[in-house]
Amino acid sequence: AEEALQRHFDDRIARDQRIEPRDWMPEGYRRTLVRQIAQHAHSEIIGMQPEGNWLTRAPSLRRKAILLAKVQDEAGHGLYLYSAAETLGADRADLTGKLISSRQKYSSIFNYPTLTFADIGVIGWLVDGAAICNQVPLCRSSFGPYARAMVRICKEESFHQRQGYELLMTMMRGTEAQRRMVQDATDRWWWPSLMMFGPPDGDSPNTQQSMAWRIKRHTNDELRQKFVDMTVPQAEALGVTLPDPALSWNAERGHYDFGEPDWSELKRVIGGSGPCNAQRLEHRRRAHEEGQWVRDAAVAHAAKHAARQEA
Ligand code: FAQ
C-alpha cells in the first residue's frame, strides 16, 4: 500500500500538481518542508530587529509610518509561515523553542548591524530584492499552503523593495554626506545579500532532493545570478558602485560575471558567530519570556470560553 501511495505522490509531483496537508507524503518531504518553512518564518520574525532598531530614530513622521508598516508586515509573514508549518503537524511553540535554543536556523542576513538610516533603504533594496528573487519561484512550490502563503508575501515584499529604493533615491538627491552613507551601506550589505541564497550548488546538501520534490524550483546559484543581473542596472540608476571589481557583463553568457562571496564568512554566521547573532537571539528569547503572560491569558480565556459554551 505504501508503494502505491508513493507512486501516486511521485505522479502528482511529475504532473506539477499541488500536495495538500491531508495528502500522503514521504516523511523526508514533510521534514524538509518543516525545516525550510520554519527557517523562513524565523527569518521574518528575527528580521524585524535590524529595522526595528531605527523605528524611534526615523528622520520624519512619514519615514517612521512606512518603516512601522513594513516591520508589521514581517510579523504577519512570520505568522502565515508558522501556520503553513502547522499544516504539516509542526507545533508553533515547539518551533519557537527550537529557534531560541539554536536548534533551528534563520537567515544569515539578519546577523549584521544597521549602522545608519541608509541601511534601512539598502535592506529594502538588496535584502528584500534578494528575498523576492528567491520567493517568487516558491509561489510554484509543490506544497499548497507554502506556495499560497508566498503569493501574498511576495506582493508585500515588492512594496518593501520599492520603498527601500525610493528612500535611497531621495538620499542620493540630498547632500554629499547622504550619498556617502548610501554608498557605505551598499558596500556593507552587498556580499551578505549574495549569501542569502545559500552555499554554492556544489556545497548545498539539500538542493538536489528539494528540486526533485519541486519544493525549490531553482538552485541557489541560479537565483544568485538572477539577483545580480537584476540589481546591477538598479545600482547604475541609483548612482552607487557595487563593491566587486570582478563584476562585468559577459555577452557570451548573457549574464554578469561576479566575484566569489567569502563562503567562510557565511559558515561562521550560520554557525552563530556573526556580528549580531548573540544579540538577536537574546532579544528574541527575552521577548518570548516577557510574552508568557499573554499566552497564559489567551489559554485561560479560551478555557473559560469553552466552559461557557458547554454550560
Ligand atoms: N542563512 O542545502 P542548502 C526574509 C542553511 S528573506 C542561514 O542550500 P536549502 C524577508 C540551510 O538551511 C530570508 N542558513 O539549504 C525579509 C541548510 O541548513 P539545514 C528568509 C542558511 O534549504 C526581508 C544548510 O545551510 N528566506 O526573511 C543560509 O536547500 C527583510 C545548507 O544549505 C527564506 O528562508 C542562509 N543564508 O536552501 C524579512 C527563503 N543558506 O537546515 C525582514 C526560503 C543556507 O540543513 C526584512 N528558503 N542555509 O541545517 C530557501 O529558499 C532555502 O531554504 C535556502 C537554503 C535557499 C535559504
mmCIF file of C-alpha atoms and ligand atoms in Angstrom:
data_model
loop_
_atom_site.group_PDB
_atom_site.id
_atom_site.type_symbol
_atom_site.label_atom_id
_atom_site.label_comp_id
_atom_site.label_asym_id
_atom_site.label_seq_id
_atom_site.Cartn_x
_atom_site.Cartn_y
_atom_site.Cartn_z
ATOM 1 C CA ALA A 1 0.000 0.000 0.000
ATOM 2 C CA GLU A 2 2.890 2.354 0.890
ATOM 3 C CA GLU A 3 4.343 1.738 -2.563
ATOM 4 C CA ALA A 4 1.090 2.720 -4.266
ATOM 5 C CA LEU A 5 0.916 5.889 -2.167
ATOM 6 C CA GLN A 6 4.490 6.746 -3.085
ATOM 7 C CA ARG A 7 3.715 6.159 -6.761
ATOM 8 C CA HIS A 8 0.653 8.377 -6.560
ATOM 9 C CA PHE A 9 2.723 11.105 -4.838
ATOM 10 C CA ASP A 10 5.530 10.903 -7.430
ATOM 11 C CA ASP A 11 2.976 11.071 -10.197
ATOM 12 C CA ARG A 12 1.384 14.219 -8.789
ATOM 13 C CA ILE A 13 4.766 15.887 -8.420
ATOM 14 C CA ALA A 14 5.639 14.939 -12.007
ATOM 15 C CA ARG A 15 2.381 16.493 -13.233
ATOM 16 C CA ASP A 16 3.085 19.656 -11.253
ATOM 17 C CA GLN A 17 0.050 19.152 -9.038
ATOM 18 C CA ARG A 18 -0.034 20.564 -5.532
ATOM 19 C CA ILE A 19 0.352 18.410 -2.453
ATOM 20 C CA GLU A 20 -2.111 19.380 0.291
ATOM 21 C CA PRO A 21 -1.860 18.795 4.078
ATOM 22 C CA ARG A 22 -4.166 15.753 4.193
ATOM 23 C CA ASP A 23 -2.433 14.004 1.275
ATOM 24 C CA TRP A 24 0.022 11.210 1.885
ATOM 25 C CA MET A 25 3.619 12.415 1.612
ATOM 26 C CA PRO A 26 7.030 10.808 2.225
ATOM 27 C CA GLU A 27 8.460 11.579 5.671
ATOM 28 C CA GLY A 28 11.519 13.218 4.113
ATOM 29 C CA TYR A 29 9.306 15.605 2.128
ATOM 30 C CA ARG A 30 7.444 16.587 5.290
ATOM 31 C CA ARG A 31 10.687 17.017 7.241
ATOM 32 C CA THR A 32 12.299 19.148 4.524
ATOM 33 C CA LEU A 33 9.283 21.414 4.306
ATOM 34 C CA VAL A 34 9.039 21.883 8.069
ATOM 35 C CA ARG A 35 12.758 22.728 8.125
ATOM 36 C CA GLN A 36 12.582 25.249 5.286
ATOM 37 C CA ILE A 37 9.261 26.838 6.277
ATOM 38 C CA ALA A 38 10.260 27.131 9.951
ATOM 39 C CA GLN A 39 13.596 28.665 8.996
ATOM 40 C CA HIS A 40 11.774 31.061 6.716
ATOM 41 C CA ALA A 41 9.274 32.008 9.466
ATOM 42 C CA HIS A 42 12.078 32.527 11.995
ATOM 43 C CA SER A 43 13.849 34.790 9.469
ATOM 44 C CA GLU A 44 10.812 37.022 9.155
ATOM 45 C CA ILE A 45 10.500 37.327 12.937
ATOM 46 C CA ILE A 46 14.221 37.864 13.652
ATOM 47 C CA GLY A 47 14.298 40.139 10.572
ATOM 48 C CA MET A 48 12.126 42.640 12.434
ATOM 49 C CA GLN A 49 15.042 43.513 14.726
ATOM 50 C CA PRO A 50 17.575 45.224 12.421
ATOM 51 C CA GLU A 51 14.867 47.559 11.131
ATOM 52 C CA GLY A 52 13.124 47.905 14.478
ATOM 53 C CA ASN A 53 16.409 49.439 15.629
ATOM 54 C CA TRP A 54 15.556 52.582 13.582
ATOM 55 C CA LEU A 55 11.845 52.976 14.398
ATOM 56 C CA THR A 56 12.465 55.522 17.143
ATOM 57 C CA ARG A 57 15.035 57.402 15.064
ATOM 58 C CA ALA A 58 13.394 57.612 11.622
ATOM 59 C CA PRO A 59 14.088 61.092 10.208
ATOM 60 C CA SER A 60 10.445 62.068 9.624
ATOM 61 C CA LEU A 61 6.905 61.057 10.564
ATOM 62 C CA ARG A 62 6.393 59.727 7.013
ATOM 63 C CA ARG A 63 9.519 57.534 7.156
ATOM 64 C CA LYS A 64 8.506 56.274 10.587
ATOM 65 C CA ALA A 65 4.999 55.332 9.420
ATOM 66 C CA ILE A 66 6.428 53.482 6.405
ATOM 67 C CA LEU A 67 9.003 51.598 8.472
ATOM 68 C CA LEU A 68 6.453 50.666 11.120
ATOM 69 C CA ALA A 69 4.130 49.242 8.434
ATOM 70 C CA LYS A 70 6.991 47.239 6.916
ATOM 71 C CA VAL A 71 8.052 45.727 10.234
ATOM 72 C CA GLN A 72 4.414 44.818 10.973
ATOM 73 C CA ASP A 73 4.164 43.124 7.555
ATOM 74 C CA GLU A 74 7.170 40.996 8.535
ATOM 75 C CA ALA A 75 5.407 39.863 11.719
ATOM 76 C CA GLY A 76 2.441 38.886 9.521
ATOM 77 C CA HIS A 77 4.695 36.909 7.147
ATOM 78 C CA GLY A 78 6.156 35.026 10.090
ATOM 79 C CA LEU A 79 2.661 34.123 11.267
ATOM 80 C CA TYR A 80 1.446 32.863 7.871
ATOM 81 C CA LEU A 81 4.568 30.756 7.626
ATOM 82 C CA TYR A 82 4.196 29.256 11.111
ATOM 83 C CA SER A 83 0.610 28.404 10.125
ATOM 84 C CA ALA A 84 1.854 26.702 6.949
ATOM 85 C CA ALA A 85 4.282 24.659 9.089
ATOM 86 C CA GLU A 86 1.407 23.704 11.405
ATOM 87 C CA THR A 87 -0.479 22.142 8.481
ATOM 88 C CA LEU A 88 2.418 19.639 8.371
ATOM 89 C CA GLY A 89 1.924 18.692 12.013
ATOM 90 C CA ALA A 90 4.567 21.002 13.483
ATOM 91 C CA ASP A 91 3.782 22.865 16.683
ATOM 92 C CA ARG A 92 4.497 26.587 16.754
ATOM 93 C CA ALA A 93 5.592 26.675 20.401
ATOM 94 C CA ASP A 94 7.998 23.855 19.654
ATOM 95 C CA LEU A 95 9.413 25.694 16.603
ATOM 96 C CA THR A 96 9.939 28.845 18.663
ATOM 97 C CA GLY A 97 11.649 26.747 21.344
ATOM 98 C CA LYS A 98 13.998 25.350 18.684
ATOM 99 C CA LEU A 99 14.796 28.839 17.405
ATOM 100 C CA ILE A 100 15.693 30.274 20.798
ATOM 101 C CA SER A 101 17.773 27.244 21.710
ATOM 102 C CA SER A 102 19.640 27.470 18.342
ATOM 103 C CA ARG A 103 18.395 24.076 17.113
ATOM 104 C CA GLN A 104 16.800 25.725 14.060
ATOM 105 C CA LYS A 105 18.299 28.380 11.814
ATOM 106 C CA TYR A 106 17.235 31.750 10.477
ATOM 107 C CA SER A 107 18.714 33.735 7.589
ATOM 108 C CA SER A 108 22.344 34.795 7.989
ATOM 109 C CA ILE A 109 21.486 38.281 6.706
ATOM 110 C CA PHE A 110 19.823 39.397 9.937
ATOM 111 C CA ASN A 111 23.037 38.986 11.913
ATOM 112 C CA TYR A 112 24.518 42.212 10.534
ATOM 113 C CA PRO A 113 24.069 45.589 12.267
ATOM 114 C CA THR A 114 22.088 48.557 10.880
ATOM 115 C CA LEU A 115 24.514 51.420 11.413
ATOM 116 C CA THR A 116 22.791 54.366 9.660
ATOM 117 C CA PHE A 117 19.359 55.170 8.216
ATOM 118 C CA ALA A 118 20.747 54.410 4.747
ATOM 119 C CA ASP A 119 20.876 50.766 5.917
ATOM 120 C CA ILE A 120 17.065 50.829 6.047
ATOM 121 C CA GLY A 121 16.960 51.799 2.368
ATOM 122 C CA VAL A 122 19.582 49.226 1.430
ATOM 123 C CA ILE A 123 17.756 46.447 3.312
ATOM 124 C CA GLY A 124 14.653 47.258 1.261
ATOM 125 C CA TRP A 125 16.578 47.411 -1.983
ATOM 126 C CA LEU A 126 19.015 44.486 -1.625
ATOM 127 C CA VAL A 127 17.643 42.238 1.142
ATOM 128 C CA ASP A 128 14.005 42.417 0.043
ATOM 129 C CA GLY A 129 15.215 42.309 -3.567
ATOM 130 C CA ALA A 130 17.030 39.036 -2.847
ATOM 131 C CA ALA A 131 14.025 37.749 -0.896
ATOM 132 C CA ILE A 132 11.738 38.395 -3.891
ATOM 133 C CA CYS A 133 14.125 36.693 -6.303
ATOM 134 C CA ASN A 134 14.157 33.638 -4.038
ATOM 135 C CA GLN A 135 10.448 33.662 -3.178
ATOM 136 C CA VAL A 136 8.672 34.351 -6.482
ATOM 137 C CA PRO A 137 9.533 30.838 -7.725
ATOM 138 C CA LEU A 138 8.366 29.454 -4.349
ATOM 139 C CA CYS A 139 4.828 30.572 -5.319
ATOM 140 C CA ARG A 140 5.022 27.439 -7.521
ATOM 141 C CA SER A 141 6.377 25.234 -4.746
ATOM 142 C CA SER A 142 4.722 21.805 -4.681
ATOM 143 C CA PHE A 143 3.257 22.157 -1.177
ATOM 144 C CA GLY A 144 -0.034 24.087 -1.414
ATOM 145 C CA PRO A 145 -0.084 26.061 1.856
ATOM 146 C CA TYR A 146 3.532 27.222 1.415
ATOM 147 C CA ALA A 147 3.001 28.240 -2.219
ATOM 148 C CA ARG A 148 -0.176 30.166 -1.363
ATOM 149 C CA ALA A 149 1.471 31.963 1.563
ATOM 150 C CA MET A 150 4.234 33.045 -0.830
ATOM 151 C CA VAL A 151 1.808 34.785 -3.195
ATOM 152 C CA ARG A 152 0.708 37.295 -0.600
ATOM 153 C CA ILE A 153 4.151 37.612 0.936
ATOM 154 C CA CYS A 154 5.689 38.420 -2.458
ATOM 155 C CA LYS A 155 3.199 41.211 -3.103
ATOM 156 C CA GLU A 156 4.195 42.814 0.178
ATOM 157 C CA GLU A 157 7.902 42.219 -0.442
ATOM 158 C CA SER A 158 7.677 44.079 -3.773
ATOM 159 C CA PHE A 159 6.263 47.071 -1.965
ATOM 160 C CA HIS A 160 9.047 46.804 0.622
ATOM 161 C CA GLN A 161 11.653 46.720 -2.095
ATOM 162 C CA ARG A 162 10.302 49.799 -3.803
ATOM 163 C CA GLN A 163 10.105 51.780 -0.575
ATOM 164 C CA GLY A 164 13.785 50.986 0.032
ATOM 165 C CA TYR A 165 14.776 52.060 -3.457
ATOM 166 C CA GLU A 166 12.723 55.261 -3.179
ATOM 167 C CA LEU A 167 14.358 56.062 0.164
ATOM 168 C CA LEU A 168 17.807 55.649 -1.410
ATOM 169 C CA MET A 169 16.861 57.741 -4.472
ATOM 170 C CA THR A 170 15.814 60.516 -2.090
ATOM 171 C CA MET A 171 19.096 60.317 -0.180
ATOM 172 C CA MET A 172 21.091 60.338 -3.435
ATOM 173 C CA ARG A 173 19.410 63.640 -4.365
ATOM 174 C CA GLY A 174 20.467 65.051 -0.989
ATOM 175 C CA THR A 175 23.851 66.112 0.376
ATOM 176 C CA GLU A 176 27.309 64.682 -0.288
ATOM 177 C CA ALA A 177 27.239 63.165 3.225
ATOM 178 C CA GLN A 178 23.954 61.378 2.436
ATOM 179 C CA ARG A 179 25.373 59.980 -0.794
ATOM 180 C CA ARG A 180 28.377 58.685 1.151
ATOM 181 C CA MET A 181 26.028 56.988 3.632
ATOM 182 C CA VAL A 182 24.216 55.186 0.796
ATOM 183 C CA GLN A 183 27.498 54.013 -0.746
ATOM 184 C CA ASP A 184 28.806 52.841 2.630
ATOM 185 C CA ALA A 185 25.611 50.874 3.359
ATOM 186 C CA THR A 186 25.740 49.320 -0.132
ATOM 187 C CA ASP A 187 29.358 48.276 0.455
ATOM 188 C CA ARG A 188 28.463 46.567 3.741
ATOM 189 C CA TRP A 189 25.259 44.774 2.600
ATOM 190 C CA TRP A 190 26.199 43.631 -0.912
ATOM 191 C CA TRP A 191 28.130 40.457 -0.087
ATOM 192 C CA PRO A 192 25.871 39.348 2.789
ATOM 193 C CA SER A 193 22.897 39.758 0.378
ATOM 194 C CA LEU A 194 24.514 37.363 -2.100
ATOM 195 C CA MET A 195 24.970 34.883 0.763
ATOM 196 C CA MET A 196 21.213 34.846 1.452
ATOM 197 C CA PHE A 197 20.832 32.421 -1.469
ATOM 198 C CA GLY A 198 22.776 29.792 0.451
ATOM 199 C CA PRO A 199 26.024 27.938 -0.258
ATOM 200 C CA PRO A 200 27.137 27.321 -3.865
ATOM 201 C CA ASP A 201 25.324 24.413 -5.545
ATOM 202 C CA GLY A 202 28.270 22.057 -5.141
ATOM 203 C CA ASP A 203 28.131 22.638 -1.372
ATOM 204 C CA SER A 204 24.363 22.604 -0.918
ATOM 205 C CA PRO A 205 23.291 19.262 0.585
ATOM 206 C CA ASN A 206 19.536 19.882 0.228
ATOM 207 C CA THR A 207 19.134 21.391 -3.237
ATOM 208 C CA GLN A 208 19.018 18.252 -5.356
ATOM 209 C CA GLN A 209 16.296 16.495 -3.376
ATOM 210 C CA SER A 210 14.308 19.709 -2.863
ATOM 211 C CA MET A 211 14.374 20.323 -6.625
ATOM 212 C CA ALA A 212 13.251 16.742 -7.325
ATOM 213 C CA TRP A 213 10.305 17.277 -4.945
ATOM 214 C CA ARG A 214 9.681 20.681 -6.567
ATOM 215 C CA ILE A 215 9.845 22.386 -3.194
ATOM 216 C CA LYS A 216 12.635 24.530 -4.658
ATOM 217 C CA ARG A 217 12.287 25.434 -8.353
ATOM 218 C CA HIS A 218 15.823 26.795 -8.937
ATOM 219 C CA THR A 219 19.229 26.126 -7.438
ATOM 220 C CA ASN A 220 20.976 28.584 -5.097
ATOM 221 C CA ASP A 221 23.468 29.647 -7.793
ATOM 222 C CA GLU A 222 20.749 30.172 -10.437
ATOM 223 C CA LEU A 223 18.876 32.536 -8.140
ATOM 224 C CA ARG A 224 22.057 34.350 -7.074
ATOM 225 C CA GLN A 225 22.862 35.003 -10.748
ATOM 226 C CA LYS A 226 19.335 36.256 -11.386
ATOM 227 C CA PHE A 227 19.664 38.649 -8.448
ATOM 228 C CA VAL A 228 22.985 40.045 -9.692
ATOM 229 C CA ASP A 229 21.576 40.523 -13.213
ATOM 230 C CA MET A 230 18.554 42.327 -11.822
ATOM 231 C CA THR A 231 20.495 44.526 -9.398
ATOM 232 C CA VAL A 232 23.397 45.866 -11.479
ATOM 233 C CA PRO A 233 21.214 48.199 -13.608
ATOM 234 C CA GLN A 234 19.428 49.356 -10.449
ATOM 235 C CA ALA A 235 22.789 50.293 -8.885
ATOM 236 C CA GLU A 236 23.678 52.239 -12.035
ATOM 237 C CA ALA A 237 20.377 54.123 -11.987
ATOM 238 C CA LEU A 238 20.916 54.920 -8.321
ATOM 239 C CA GLY A 239 24.491 56.095 -8.863
ATOM 240 C CA VAL A 240 26.256 53.714 -6.458
ATOM 241 C CA THR A 241 29.095 51.280 -7.098
ATOM 242 C CA LEU A 242 28.739 47.619 -6.139
ATOM 243 C CA PRO A 243 31.875 46.586 -4.205
ATOM 244 C CA ASP A 244 33.034 43.864 -6.589
ATOM 245 C CA PRO A 245 35.879 44.568 -9.046
ATOM 246 C CA ALA A 246 35.092 41.303 -10.880
ATOM 247 C CA LEU A 247 31.590 42.457 -11.796
ATOM 248 C CA SER A 248 31.279 42.749 -15.586
ATOM 249 C CA TRP A 249 28.825 41.965 -18.376
ATOM 250 C CA ASN A 250 29.533 38.697 -20.147
ATOM 251 C CA ALA A 251 27.927 38.971 -23.598
ATOM 252 C CA GLU A 252 28.593 35.338 -24.368
ATOM 253 C CA ARG A 253 26.707 34.084 -21.311
ATOM 254 C CA GLY A 254 24.171 36.901 -21.394
ATOM 255 C CA HIS A 255 24.784 37.408 -17.660
ATOM 256 C CA TYR A 256 27.007 39.451 -15.366
ATOM 257 C CA ASP A 257 30.139 37.730 -14.117
ATOM 258 C CA PHE A 258 30.785 38.407 -10.450
ATOM 259 C CA GLY A 259 33.285 37.613 -7.711
ATOM 260 C CA GLU A 260 33.137 34.770 -5.215
ATOM 261 C CA PRO A 261 31.500 35.599 -1.881
ATOM 262 C CA ASP A 262 33.555 34.711 1.206
ATOM 263 C CA TRP A 263 31.960 31.353 1.974
ATOM 264 C CA SER A 264 33.881 31.012 5.213
ATOM 265 C CA GLU A 265 32.047 34.120 6.425
ATOM 266 C CA LEU A 266 28.672 32.530 5.582
ATOM 267 C CA LYS A 267 29.679 29.404 7.534
ATOM 268 C CA ARG A 268 30.733 31.491 10.513
ATOM 269 C CA VAL A 269 27.500 33.486 10.523
ATOM 270 C CA ILE A 270 25.295 30.383 10.129
ATOM 271 C CA GLY A 271 27.328 28.764 12.893
ATOM 272 C CA GLY A 272 26.390 31.532 15.339
ATOM 273 C CA SER A 273 29.477 33.757 15.208
ATOM 274 C CA GLY A 274 28.216 36.645 13.065
ATOM 275 C CA PRO A 275 28.413 40.230 14.360
ATOM 276 C CA CYS A 276 24.905 40.223 15.935
ATOM 277 C CA ASN A 277 23.902 36.557 16.397
ATOM 278 C CA ALA A 278 24.047 36.619 20.206
ATOM 279 C CA GLN A 279 22.168 39.915 20.412
ATOM 280 C CA ARG A 280 19.417 38.796 18.015
ATOM 281 C CA LEU A 281 18.761 35.536 19.850
ATOM 282 C CA GLU A 282 18.949 37.152 23.278
ATOM 283 C CA HIS A 283 16.389 39.747 22.189
ATOM 284 C CA ARG A 284 14.082 37.062 20.788
ATOM 285 C CA ARG A 285 14.418 34.964 23.955
ATOM 286 C CA ARG A 286 13.599 37.952 26.169
ATOM 287 C CA ALA A 287 10.562 38.909 24.044
ATOM 288 C CA HIS A 288 9.347 35.311 24.284
ATOM 289 C CA GLU A 289 9.731 35.204 28.077
ATOM 290 C CA GLU A 290 8.101 38.594 28.520
ATOM 291 C CA GLY A 291 5.179 37.418 26.373
ATOM 292 C CA GLN A 292 4.453 34.427 28.618
ATOM 293 C CA TRP A 293 1.623 36.228 30.440
ATOM 294 C CA VAL A 294 -0.092 36.998 27.127
ATOM 295 C CA ARG A 295 -0.030 33.327 26.122
ATOM 296 C CA ASP A 296 -1.249 32.304 29.609
ATOM 297 C CA ALA A 297 -4.082 34.825 29.383
ATOM 298 C CA ALA A 298 -5.082 33.610 25.908
ATOM 299 C CA VAL A 299 -5.171 29.984 27.102
ATOM 300 C CA ALA A 300 -7.206 30.931 30.224
ATOM 301 C CA HIS A 301 -9.620 32.903 28.059
ATOM 302 C CA ALA A 302 -10.049 30.029 25.620
ATOM 303 C CA ALA A 303 -10.711 27.600 28.509
ATOM 304 C CA LYS A 304 -13.321 29.937 30.030
ATOM 305 C CA HIS A 305 -14.961 30.410 26.666
ATOM 306 C CA ALA A 306 -15.102 26.652 26.056
ATOM 307 C CA ALA A 307 -16.564 26.056 29.539
ATOM 308 C CA ARG A 308 -19.266 28.665 28.923
ATOM 309 C CA GLN A 309 -20.124 27.060 25.574
ATOM 310 C CA GLU A 310 -20.563 23.698 27.282
ATOM 311 C CA ALA A 311 -22.827 25.100 30.007
HETATM 312 N N1 FAQ B 1 21.332 31.660 6.275
HETATM 313 O O1 FAQ B 1 21.396 22.810 1.353
HETATM 314 P P1 FAQ B 1 21.170 24.276 1.482
HETATM 315 C C1 FAQ B 1 13.159 37.344 4.572
HETATM 316 C C2 FAQ B 1 21.483 26.560 5.645
HETATM 317 S S1 FAQ B 1 14.175 36.577 3.412
HETATM 318 C C3 FAQ B 1 21.185 30.685 7.196
HETATM 319 O O2 FAQ B 1 21.403 25.104 0.285
HETATM 320 P P2 FAQ B 1 18.313 24.792 1.367
HETATM 321 C C4 FAQ B 1 12.393 38.593 4.143
HETATM 322 C C5 FAQ B 1 20.345 25.660 5.202
HETATM 323 O O3 FAQ B 1 19.180 25.904 5.955
HETATM 324 C C6 FAQ B 1 15.145 35.343 4.289
HETATM 325 N N2 FAQ B 1 21.215 29.369 6.879
HETATM 326 O O4 FAQ B 1 19.701 24.508 2.102
HETATM 327 C C7 FAQ B 1 12.724 39.784 4.969
HETATM 328 C C8 FAQ B 1 20.925 24.293 5.448
HETATM 329 O O5 FAQ B 1 20.918 24.004 6.843
HETATM 330 P P3 FAQ B 1 19.997 22.852 7.494
HETATM 331 C C9 FAQ B 1 14.432 34.030 4.511
HETATM 332 C C10 FAQ B 1 21.379 29.048 5.572
HETATM 333 O O6 FAQ B 1 17.268 24.856 2.410
HETATM 334 C C11 FAQ B 1 13.405 40.839 4.394
HETATM 335 C C12 FAQ B 1 22.387 24.495 5.097
HETATM 336 O O7 FAQ B 1 22.652 25.891 5.252
HETATM 337 N N3 FAQ B 1 14.098 33.389 3.282
HETATM 338 O O8 FAQ B 1 13.111 36.861 5.634
HETATM 339 C C13 FAQ B 1 21.523 30.001 4.582
HETATM 340 O O9 FAQ B 1 18.104 23.840 0.254
HETATM 341 C C14 FAQ B 1 13.749 41.977 5.145
HETATM 342 C C15 FAQ B 1 22.721 24.027 3.691
HETATM 343 O O10 FAQ B 1 22.082 24.838 2.669
HETATM 344 C C16 FAQ B 1 13.945 32.056 3.178
HETATM 345 O O11 FAQ B 1 14.100 31.321 4.132
HETATM 346 C C17 FAQ B 1 21.499 31.368 4.958
HETATM 347 N N4 FAQ B 1 21.643 32.385 4.080
HETATM 348 O O12 FAQ B 1 18.496 26.240 0.707
HETATM 349 C C18 FAQ B 1 12.356 39.882 6.311
HETATM 350 C C19 FAQ B 1 13.513 31.533 1.819
HETATM 351 N N5 FAQ B 1 21.670 29.385 3.391
HETATM 352 O O13 FAQ B 1 18.602 23.427 7.527
HETATM 353 C C20 FAQ B 1 12.714 41.014 7.080
HETATM 354 C C21 FAQ B 1 13.158 30.081 1.801
HETATM 355 C C22 FAQ B 1 21.648 28.064 3.648
HETATM 356 O O14 FAQ B 1 20.102 21.660 6.600
HETATM 357 C C23 FAQ B 1 13.415 42.073 6.480
HETATM 358 N N6 FAQ B 1 14.306 29.220 1.924
HETATM 359 N N7 FAQ B 1 21.475 27.862 4.968
HETATM 360 O O15 FAQ B 1 20.537 22.638 8.872
HETATM 361 C C24 FAQ B 1 15.062 28.793 0.885
HETATM 362 O O16 FAQ B 1 14.829 29.129 -0.259
HETATM 363 C C25 FAQ B 1 16.187 27.833 1.185
HETATM 364 O O17 FAQ B 1 15.957 27.278 2.460
HETATM 365 C C26 FAQ B 1 17.609 28.466 1.116
HETATM 366 C C27 FAQ B 1 18.644 27.397 1.507
HETATM 367 C C28 FAQ B 1 17.906 28.929 -0.307
HETATM 368 C C29 FAQ B 1 17.740 29.633 2.076
#
